[in-house]
XYZ file of N, CA and C in Angstrom:
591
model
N 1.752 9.851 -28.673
C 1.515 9.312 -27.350
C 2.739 9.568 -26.470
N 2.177 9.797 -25.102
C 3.694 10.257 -24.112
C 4.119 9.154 -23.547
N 5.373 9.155 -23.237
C 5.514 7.786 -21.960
C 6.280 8.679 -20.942
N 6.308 7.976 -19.798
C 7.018 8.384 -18.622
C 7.816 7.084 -17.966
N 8.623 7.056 -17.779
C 9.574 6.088 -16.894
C 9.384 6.512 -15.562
N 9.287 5.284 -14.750
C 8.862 5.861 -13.374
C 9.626 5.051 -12.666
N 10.242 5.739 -10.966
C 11.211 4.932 -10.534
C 12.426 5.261 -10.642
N 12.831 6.306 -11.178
C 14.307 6.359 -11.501
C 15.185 6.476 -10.256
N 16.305 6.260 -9.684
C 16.581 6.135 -8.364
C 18.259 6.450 -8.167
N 18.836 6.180 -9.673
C 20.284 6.225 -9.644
C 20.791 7.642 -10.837
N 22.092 7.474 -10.605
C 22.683 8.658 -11.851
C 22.516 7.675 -13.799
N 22.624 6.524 -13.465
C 22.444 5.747 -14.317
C 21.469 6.077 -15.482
N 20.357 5.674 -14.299
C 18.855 6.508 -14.799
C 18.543 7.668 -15.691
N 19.383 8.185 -15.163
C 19.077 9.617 -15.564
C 20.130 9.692 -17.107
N 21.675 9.163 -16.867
C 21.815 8.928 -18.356
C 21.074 8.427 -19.415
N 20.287 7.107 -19.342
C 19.579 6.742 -19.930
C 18.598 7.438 -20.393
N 17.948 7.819 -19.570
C 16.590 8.917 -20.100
C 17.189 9.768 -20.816
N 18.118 10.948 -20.469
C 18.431 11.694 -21.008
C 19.163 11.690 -22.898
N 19.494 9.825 -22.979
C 19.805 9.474 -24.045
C 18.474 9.633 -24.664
N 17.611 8.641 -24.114
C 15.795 8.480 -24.716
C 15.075 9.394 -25.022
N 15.175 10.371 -24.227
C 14.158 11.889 -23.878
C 12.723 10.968 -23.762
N 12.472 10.814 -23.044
C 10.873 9.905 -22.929
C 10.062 11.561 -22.709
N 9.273 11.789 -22.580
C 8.207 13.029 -21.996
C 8.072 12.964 -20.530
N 8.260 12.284 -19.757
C 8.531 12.024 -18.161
C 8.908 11.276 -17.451
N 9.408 11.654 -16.470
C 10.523 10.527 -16.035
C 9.823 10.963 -14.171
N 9.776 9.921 -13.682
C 9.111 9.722 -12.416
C 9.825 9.504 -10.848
N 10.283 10.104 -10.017
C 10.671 9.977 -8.732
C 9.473 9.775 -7.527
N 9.829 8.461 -7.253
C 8.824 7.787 -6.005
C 9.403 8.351 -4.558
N 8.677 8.816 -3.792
C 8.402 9.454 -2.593
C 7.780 8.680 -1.864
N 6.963 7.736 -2.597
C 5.976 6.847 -1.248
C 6.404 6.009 -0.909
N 5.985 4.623 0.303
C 7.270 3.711 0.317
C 7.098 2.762 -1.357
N 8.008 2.044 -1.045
C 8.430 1.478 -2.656
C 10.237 0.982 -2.616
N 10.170 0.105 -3.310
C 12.015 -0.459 -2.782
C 12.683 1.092 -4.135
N 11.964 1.394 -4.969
C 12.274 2.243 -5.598
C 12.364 4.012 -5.261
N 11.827 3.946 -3.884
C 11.639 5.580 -3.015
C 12.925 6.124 -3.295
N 13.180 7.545 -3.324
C 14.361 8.260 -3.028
C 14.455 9.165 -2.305
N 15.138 9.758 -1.737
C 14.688 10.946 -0.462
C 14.817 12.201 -1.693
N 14.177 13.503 -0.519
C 13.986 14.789 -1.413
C 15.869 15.174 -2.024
N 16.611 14.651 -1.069
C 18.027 15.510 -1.396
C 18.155 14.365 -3.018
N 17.953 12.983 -2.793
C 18.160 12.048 -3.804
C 17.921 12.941 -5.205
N 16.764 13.209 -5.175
C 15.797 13.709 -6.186
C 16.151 14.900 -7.020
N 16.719 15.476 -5.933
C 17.634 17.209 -6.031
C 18.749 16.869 -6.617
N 19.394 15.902 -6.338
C 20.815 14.905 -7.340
C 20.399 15.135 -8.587
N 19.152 14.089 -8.577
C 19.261 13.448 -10.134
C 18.538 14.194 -10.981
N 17.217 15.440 -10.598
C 17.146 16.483 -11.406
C 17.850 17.521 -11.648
N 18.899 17.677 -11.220
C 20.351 18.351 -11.420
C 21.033 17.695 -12.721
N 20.640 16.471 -12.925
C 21.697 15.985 -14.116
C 20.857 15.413 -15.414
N 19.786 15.832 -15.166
C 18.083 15.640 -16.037
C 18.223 16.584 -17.074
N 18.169 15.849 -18.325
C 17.741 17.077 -19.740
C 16.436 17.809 -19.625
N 16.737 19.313 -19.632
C 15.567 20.064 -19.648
C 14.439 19.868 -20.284
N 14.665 18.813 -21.217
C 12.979 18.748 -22.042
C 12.471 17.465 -21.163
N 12.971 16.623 -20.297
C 12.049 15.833 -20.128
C 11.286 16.453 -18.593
N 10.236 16.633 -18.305
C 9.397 16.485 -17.525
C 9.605 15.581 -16.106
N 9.833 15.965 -14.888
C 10.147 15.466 -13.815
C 8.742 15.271 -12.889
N 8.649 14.263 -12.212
C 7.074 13.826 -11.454
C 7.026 13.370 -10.484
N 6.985 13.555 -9.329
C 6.844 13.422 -7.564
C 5.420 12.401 -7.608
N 6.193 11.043 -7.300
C 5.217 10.421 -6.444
C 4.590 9.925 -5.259
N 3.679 10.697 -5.310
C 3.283 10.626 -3.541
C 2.495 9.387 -2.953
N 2.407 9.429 -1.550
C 1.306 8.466 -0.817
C 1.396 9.304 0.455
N 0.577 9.970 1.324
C 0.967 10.184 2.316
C 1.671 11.522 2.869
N 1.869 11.857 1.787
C 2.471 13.102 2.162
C 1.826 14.539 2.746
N 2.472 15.812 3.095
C 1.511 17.032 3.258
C 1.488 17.600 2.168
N 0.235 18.207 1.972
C 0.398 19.080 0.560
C 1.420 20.082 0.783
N 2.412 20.714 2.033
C 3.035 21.582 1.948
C 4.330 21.053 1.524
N 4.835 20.064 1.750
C 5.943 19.498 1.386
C 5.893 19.234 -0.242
N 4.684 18.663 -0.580
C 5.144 18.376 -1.883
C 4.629 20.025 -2.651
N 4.271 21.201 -2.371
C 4.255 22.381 -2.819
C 5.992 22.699 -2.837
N 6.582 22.298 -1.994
C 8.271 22.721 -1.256
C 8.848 22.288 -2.486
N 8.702 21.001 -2.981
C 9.774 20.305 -4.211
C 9.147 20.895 -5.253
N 7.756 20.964 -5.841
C 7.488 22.012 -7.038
C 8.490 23.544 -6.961
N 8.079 23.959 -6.227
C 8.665 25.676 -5.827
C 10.095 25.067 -6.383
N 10.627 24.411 -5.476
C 12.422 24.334 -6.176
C 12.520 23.608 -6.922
N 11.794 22.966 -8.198
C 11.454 22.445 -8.981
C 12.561 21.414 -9.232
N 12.533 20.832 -8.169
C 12.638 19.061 -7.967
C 11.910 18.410 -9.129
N 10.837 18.979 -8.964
C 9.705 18.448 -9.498
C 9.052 19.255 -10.338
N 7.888 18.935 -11.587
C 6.960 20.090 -12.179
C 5.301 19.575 -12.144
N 5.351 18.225 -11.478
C 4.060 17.506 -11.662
C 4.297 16.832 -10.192
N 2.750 16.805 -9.457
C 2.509 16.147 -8.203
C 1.415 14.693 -8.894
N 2.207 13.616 -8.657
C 1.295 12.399 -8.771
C 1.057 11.530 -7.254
N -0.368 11.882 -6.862
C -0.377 11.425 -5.657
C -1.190 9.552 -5.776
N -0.505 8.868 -5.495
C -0.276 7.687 -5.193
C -0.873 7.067 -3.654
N -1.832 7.798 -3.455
C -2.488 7.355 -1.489
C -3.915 7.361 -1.632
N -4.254 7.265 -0.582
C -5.962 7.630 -0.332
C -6.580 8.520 0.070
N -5.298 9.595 -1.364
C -5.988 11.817 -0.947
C -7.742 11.130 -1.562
N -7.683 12.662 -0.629
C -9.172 12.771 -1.327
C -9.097 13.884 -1.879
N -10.564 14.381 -2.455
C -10.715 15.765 -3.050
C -10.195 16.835 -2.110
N -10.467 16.990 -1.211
C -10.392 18.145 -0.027
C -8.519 18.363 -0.096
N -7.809 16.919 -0.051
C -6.769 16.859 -0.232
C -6.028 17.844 -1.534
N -6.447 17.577 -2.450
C -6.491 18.257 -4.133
C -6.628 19.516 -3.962
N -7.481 19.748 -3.318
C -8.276 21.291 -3.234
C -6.822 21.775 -2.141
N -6.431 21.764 -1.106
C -5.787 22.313 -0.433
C -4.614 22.156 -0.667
N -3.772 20.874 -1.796
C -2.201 21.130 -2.742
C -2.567 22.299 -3.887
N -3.810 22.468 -4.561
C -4.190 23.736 -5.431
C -4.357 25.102 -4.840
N -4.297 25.112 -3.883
C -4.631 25.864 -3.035
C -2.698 26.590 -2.562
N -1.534 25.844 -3.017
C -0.230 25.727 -2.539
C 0.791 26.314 -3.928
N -0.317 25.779 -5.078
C 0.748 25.432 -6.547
C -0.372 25.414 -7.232
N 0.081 25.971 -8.244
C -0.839 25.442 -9.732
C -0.049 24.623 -10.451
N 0.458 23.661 -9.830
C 1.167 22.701 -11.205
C 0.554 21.774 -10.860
N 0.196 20.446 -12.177
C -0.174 20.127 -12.390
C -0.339 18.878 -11.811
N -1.047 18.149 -11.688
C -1.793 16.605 -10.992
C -2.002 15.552 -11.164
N -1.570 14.601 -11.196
C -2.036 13.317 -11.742
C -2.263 12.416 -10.298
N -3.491 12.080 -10.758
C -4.238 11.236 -9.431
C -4.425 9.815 -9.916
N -3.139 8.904 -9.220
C -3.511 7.215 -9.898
C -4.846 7.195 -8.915
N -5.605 6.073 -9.835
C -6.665 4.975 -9.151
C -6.121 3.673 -9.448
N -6.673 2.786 -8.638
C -6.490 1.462 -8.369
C -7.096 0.846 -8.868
N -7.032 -0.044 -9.834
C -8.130 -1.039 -10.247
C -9.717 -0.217 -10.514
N -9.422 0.783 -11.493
C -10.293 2.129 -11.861
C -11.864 1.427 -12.152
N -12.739 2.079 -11.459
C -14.201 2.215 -11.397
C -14.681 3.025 -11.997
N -15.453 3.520 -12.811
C -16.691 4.584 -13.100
C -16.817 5.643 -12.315
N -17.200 5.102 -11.041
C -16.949 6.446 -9.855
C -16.074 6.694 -9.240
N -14.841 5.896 -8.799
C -14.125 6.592 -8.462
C -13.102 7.539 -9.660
N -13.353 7.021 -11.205
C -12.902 7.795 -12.107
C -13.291 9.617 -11.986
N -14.382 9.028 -12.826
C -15.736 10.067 -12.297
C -15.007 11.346 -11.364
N -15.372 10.965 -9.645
C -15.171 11.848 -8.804
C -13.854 12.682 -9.051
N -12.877 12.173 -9.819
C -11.532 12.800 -10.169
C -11.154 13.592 -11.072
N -12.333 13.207 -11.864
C -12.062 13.608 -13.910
C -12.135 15.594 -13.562
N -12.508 16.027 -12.674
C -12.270 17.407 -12.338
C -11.288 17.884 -11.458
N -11.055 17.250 -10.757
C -9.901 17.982 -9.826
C -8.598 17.445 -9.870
N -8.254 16.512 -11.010
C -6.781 16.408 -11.362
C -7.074 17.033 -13.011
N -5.498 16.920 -13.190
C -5.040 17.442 -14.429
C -5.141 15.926 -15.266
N -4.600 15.428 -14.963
C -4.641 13.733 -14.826
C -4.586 13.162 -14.126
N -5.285 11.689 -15.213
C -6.043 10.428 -14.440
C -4.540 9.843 -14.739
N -4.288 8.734 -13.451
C -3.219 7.393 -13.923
C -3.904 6.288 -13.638
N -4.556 5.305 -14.369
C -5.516 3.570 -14.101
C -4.224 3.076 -13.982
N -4.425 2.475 -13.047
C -3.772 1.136 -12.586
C -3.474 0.346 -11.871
N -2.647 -1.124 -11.829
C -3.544 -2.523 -10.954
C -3.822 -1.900 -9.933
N -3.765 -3.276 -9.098
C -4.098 -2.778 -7.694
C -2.701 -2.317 -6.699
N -1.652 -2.440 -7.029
C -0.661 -2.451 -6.311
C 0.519 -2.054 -7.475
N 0.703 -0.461 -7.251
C 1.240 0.661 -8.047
C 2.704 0.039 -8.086
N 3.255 0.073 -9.338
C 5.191 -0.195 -9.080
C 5.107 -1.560 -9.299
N 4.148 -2.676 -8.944
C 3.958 -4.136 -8.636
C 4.344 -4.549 -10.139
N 3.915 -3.974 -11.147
C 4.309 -4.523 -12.327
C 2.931 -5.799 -12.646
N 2.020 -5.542 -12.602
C 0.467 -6.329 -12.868
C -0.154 -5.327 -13.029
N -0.612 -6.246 -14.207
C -1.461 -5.926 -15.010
C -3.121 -5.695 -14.833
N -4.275 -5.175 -15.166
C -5.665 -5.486 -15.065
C -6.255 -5.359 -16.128
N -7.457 -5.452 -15.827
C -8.391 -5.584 -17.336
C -8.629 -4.238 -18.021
N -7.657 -4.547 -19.054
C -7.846 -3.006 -19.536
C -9.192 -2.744 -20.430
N -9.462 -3.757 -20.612
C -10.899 -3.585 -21.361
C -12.032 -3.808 -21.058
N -11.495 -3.746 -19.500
C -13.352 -2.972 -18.784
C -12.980 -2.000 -17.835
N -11.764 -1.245 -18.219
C -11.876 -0.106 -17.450
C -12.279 1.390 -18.359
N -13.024 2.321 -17.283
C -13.337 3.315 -17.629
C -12.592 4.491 -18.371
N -12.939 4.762 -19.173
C -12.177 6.067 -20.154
C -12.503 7.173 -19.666
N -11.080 8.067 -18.986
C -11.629 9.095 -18.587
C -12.051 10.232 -19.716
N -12.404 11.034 -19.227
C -12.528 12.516 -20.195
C -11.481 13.300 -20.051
N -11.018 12.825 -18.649
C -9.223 13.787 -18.949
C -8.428 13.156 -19.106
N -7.253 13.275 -19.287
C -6.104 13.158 -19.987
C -6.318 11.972 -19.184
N -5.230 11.103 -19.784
C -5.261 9.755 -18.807
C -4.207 8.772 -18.973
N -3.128 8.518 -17.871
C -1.629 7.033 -18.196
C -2.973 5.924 -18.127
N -1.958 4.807 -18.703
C -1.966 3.489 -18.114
C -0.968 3.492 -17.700
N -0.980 2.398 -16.614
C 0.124 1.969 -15.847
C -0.238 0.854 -15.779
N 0.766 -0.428 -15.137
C 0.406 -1.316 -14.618
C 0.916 -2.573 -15.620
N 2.535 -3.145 -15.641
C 2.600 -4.251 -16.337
C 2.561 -4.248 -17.484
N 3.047 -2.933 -17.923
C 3.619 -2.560 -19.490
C 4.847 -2.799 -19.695
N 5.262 -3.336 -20.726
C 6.603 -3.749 -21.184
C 6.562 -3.777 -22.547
N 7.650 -3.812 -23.395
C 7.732 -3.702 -24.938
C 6.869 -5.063 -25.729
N 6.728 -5.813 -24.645
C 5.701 -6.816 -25.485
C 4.385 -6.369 -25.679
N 3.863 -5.452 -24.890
C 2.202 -5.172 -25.080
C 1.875 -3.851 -24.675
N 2.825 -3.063 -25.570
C 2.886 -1.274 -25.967
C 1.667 -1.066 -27.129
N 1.915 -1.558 -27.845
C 1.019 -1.944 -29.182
C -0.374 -2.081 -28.719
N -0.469 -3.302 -27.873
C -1.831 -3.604 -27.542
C -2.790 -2.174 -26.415
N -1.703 -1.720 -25.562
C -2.163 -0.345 -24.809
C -2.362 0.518 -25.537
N -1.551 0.987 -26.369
C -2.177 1.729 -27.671
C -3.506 2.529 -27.748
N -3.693 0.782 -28.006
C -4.985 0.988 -28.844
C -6.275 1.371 -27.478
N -5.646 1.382 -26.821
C -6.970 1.690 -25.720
C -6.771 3.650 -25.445
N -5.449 4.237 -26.156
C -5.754 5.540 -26.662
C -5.746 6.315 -25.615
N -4.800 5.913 -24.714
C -3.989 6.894 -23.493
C -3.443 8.209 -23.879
N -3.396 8.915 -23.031
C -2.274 10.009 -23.169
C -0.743 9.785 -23.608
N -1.111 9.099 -22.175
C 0.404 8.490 -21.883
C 0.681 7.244 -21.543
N 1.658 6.327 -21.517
C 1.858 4.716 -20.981
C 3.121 5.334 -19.834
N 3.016 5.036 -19.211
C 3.557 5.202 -17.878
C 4.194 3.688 -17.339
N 5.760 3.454 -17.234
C 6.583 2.152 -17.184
C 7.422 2.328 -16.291
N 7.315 1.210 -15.391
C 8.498 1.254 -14.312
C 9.135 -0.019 -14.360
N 8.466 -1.452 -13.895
C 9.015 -2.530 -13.573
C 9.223 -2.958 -14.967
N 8.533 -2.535 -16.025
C 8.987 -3.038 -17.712
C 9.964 -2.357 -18.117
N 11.327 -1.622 -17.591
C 12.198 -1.062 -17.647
C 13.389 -1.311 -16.911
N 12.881 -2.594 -16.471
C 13.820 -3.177 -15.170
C 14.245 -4.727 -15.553
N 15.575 -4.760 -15.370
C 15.937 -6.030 -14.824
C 16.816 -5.963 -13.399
N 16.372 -7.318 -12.909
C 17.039 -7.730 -11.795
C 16.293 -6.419 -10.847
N 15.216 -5.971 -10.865
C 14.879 -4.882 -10.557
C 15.598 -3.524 -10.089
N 16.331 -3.345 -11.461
C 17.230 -2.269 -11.247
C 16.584 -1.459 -12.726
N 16.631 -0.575 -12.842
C 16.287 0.131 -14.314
C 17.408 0.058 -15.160
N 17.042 -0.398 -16.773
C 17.850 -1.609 -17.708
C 18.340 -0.516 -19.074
N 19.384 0.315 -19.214
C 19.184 1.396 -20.092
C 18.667 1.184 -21.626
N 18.920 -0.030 -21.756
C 18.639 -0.553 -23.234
C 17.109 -0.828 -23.433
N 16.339 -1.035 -21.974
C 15.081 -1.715 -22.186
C 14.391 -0.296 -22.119
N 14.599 1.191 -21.084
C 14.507 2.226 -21.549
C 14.549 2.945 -22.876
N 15.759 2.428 -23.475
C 15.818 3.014 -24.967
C 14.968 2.490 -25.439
N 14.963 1.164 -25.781
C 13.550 0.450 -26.337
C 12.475 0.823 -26.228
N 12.185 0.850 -25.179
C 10.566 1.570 -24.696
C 10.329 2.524 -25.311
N 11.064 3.578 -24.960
C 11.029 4.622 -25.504
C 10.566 4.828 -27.195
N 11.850 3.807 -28.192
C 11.434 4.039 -29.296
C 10.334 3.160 -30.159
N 9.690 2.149 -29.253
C 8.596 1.581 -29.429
C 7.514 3.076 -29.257
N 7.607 3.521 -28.587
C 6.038 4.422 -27.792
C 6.401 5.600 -29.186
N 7.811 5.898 -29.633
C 7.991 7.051 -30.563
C 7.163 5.957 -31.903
N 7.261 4.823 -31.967
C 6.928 4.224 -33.140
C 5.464 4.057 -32.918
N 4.667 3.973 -32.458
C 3.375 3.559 -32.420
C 2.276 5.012 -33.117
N 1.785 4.173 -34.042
C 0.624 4.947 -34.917
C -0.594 5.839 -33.939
């Protein structure tokens, strides 16, 4: 199973991960007290171990801009975080072939559904992305593609996400104290998600 740390914002960060190696590590673009600007981003994937996987999160953005940070590979994954639509998808594919992850909100059947083709990946989660809440994970829809949870994961209930047989667990505010990212609760995470059957 993969995890991704999401949020990373300081040089700190990036030691930590780079101690952990998680499979992805996440830079927020949309607003969020956790946002970083594009030069921020250009910092801290400068000091990023090559095996972990770097991920642009969007809300709002143009598909040409976030094509701009793939190309100089800021970034290697676009996770758009807004209210794109397909047409949206179609015209960032249309820029880049790298790869996609499209969160939903408090995931439905159809709005799963309408996505399970035009991202690379699905991300479920609450209603309010970064918020650190949780939803019912056991009446939400299983996609057919790849698929995070998100949403109010922390080392207490890694185990229990598990078992609902994600791709990936995807952690931001369960990596935080004082809402700053916590390197020890990173390491942890990390070797909880390496430990899970």
């Amino acid at each position: 199973m993969r995890i991704k740390i999401c949020g990373l914002s300081r040089p700190e960060d990036i030691e930590a991960v780079n101690l952990g190696r998680p499979d992805y590590i996440g830079f927020v673009f949309a607003p969020s007290r956790r946002r970083v600007s594009f030069a921020q981003a250009e910092e801290l994937k400068s000091r990023l171990h090559p095996a972990v996987k770097s991920v642009g999160v969007f809300a709002g953005e143009t598909p040409a801009r976030i094509a701009e940070l793939l190309r100089r590979g800021v970034i290697g994954i676009a996770q758009l975080h807004g209210d794109e639509d397909l047409s949206y998808a179609a015209a960032l594919r249309a820029l880049t072939d790298a790869p996609i992850v499209k969160a939903i909100a408090l995931p439905t059947p159809e709005r799963v559904r309408a996505w399970e083709d035009a991202a690379d990946y699905l991300l479920l989660d609450g209603a309010a992305g970064g918020a650190g809440r949780r939803f019912d994970w056991a009446s939400m829809p299983v996609p057919r593609t790849p698929w995070f949870l998100a949403g109010g994961l922390n080392a207490g209930n890694l185990e229990e996400a598990a078992r609902y047989r994600p791709f990936g667990l995807d952690i931001s505010s369960g990596a935080e104290t004082g809402g700053v990212k916590d390197p020890e609760k990173i390491i942890n995470l990390i070797q909880i998600v390496r430990n899970l059957p």
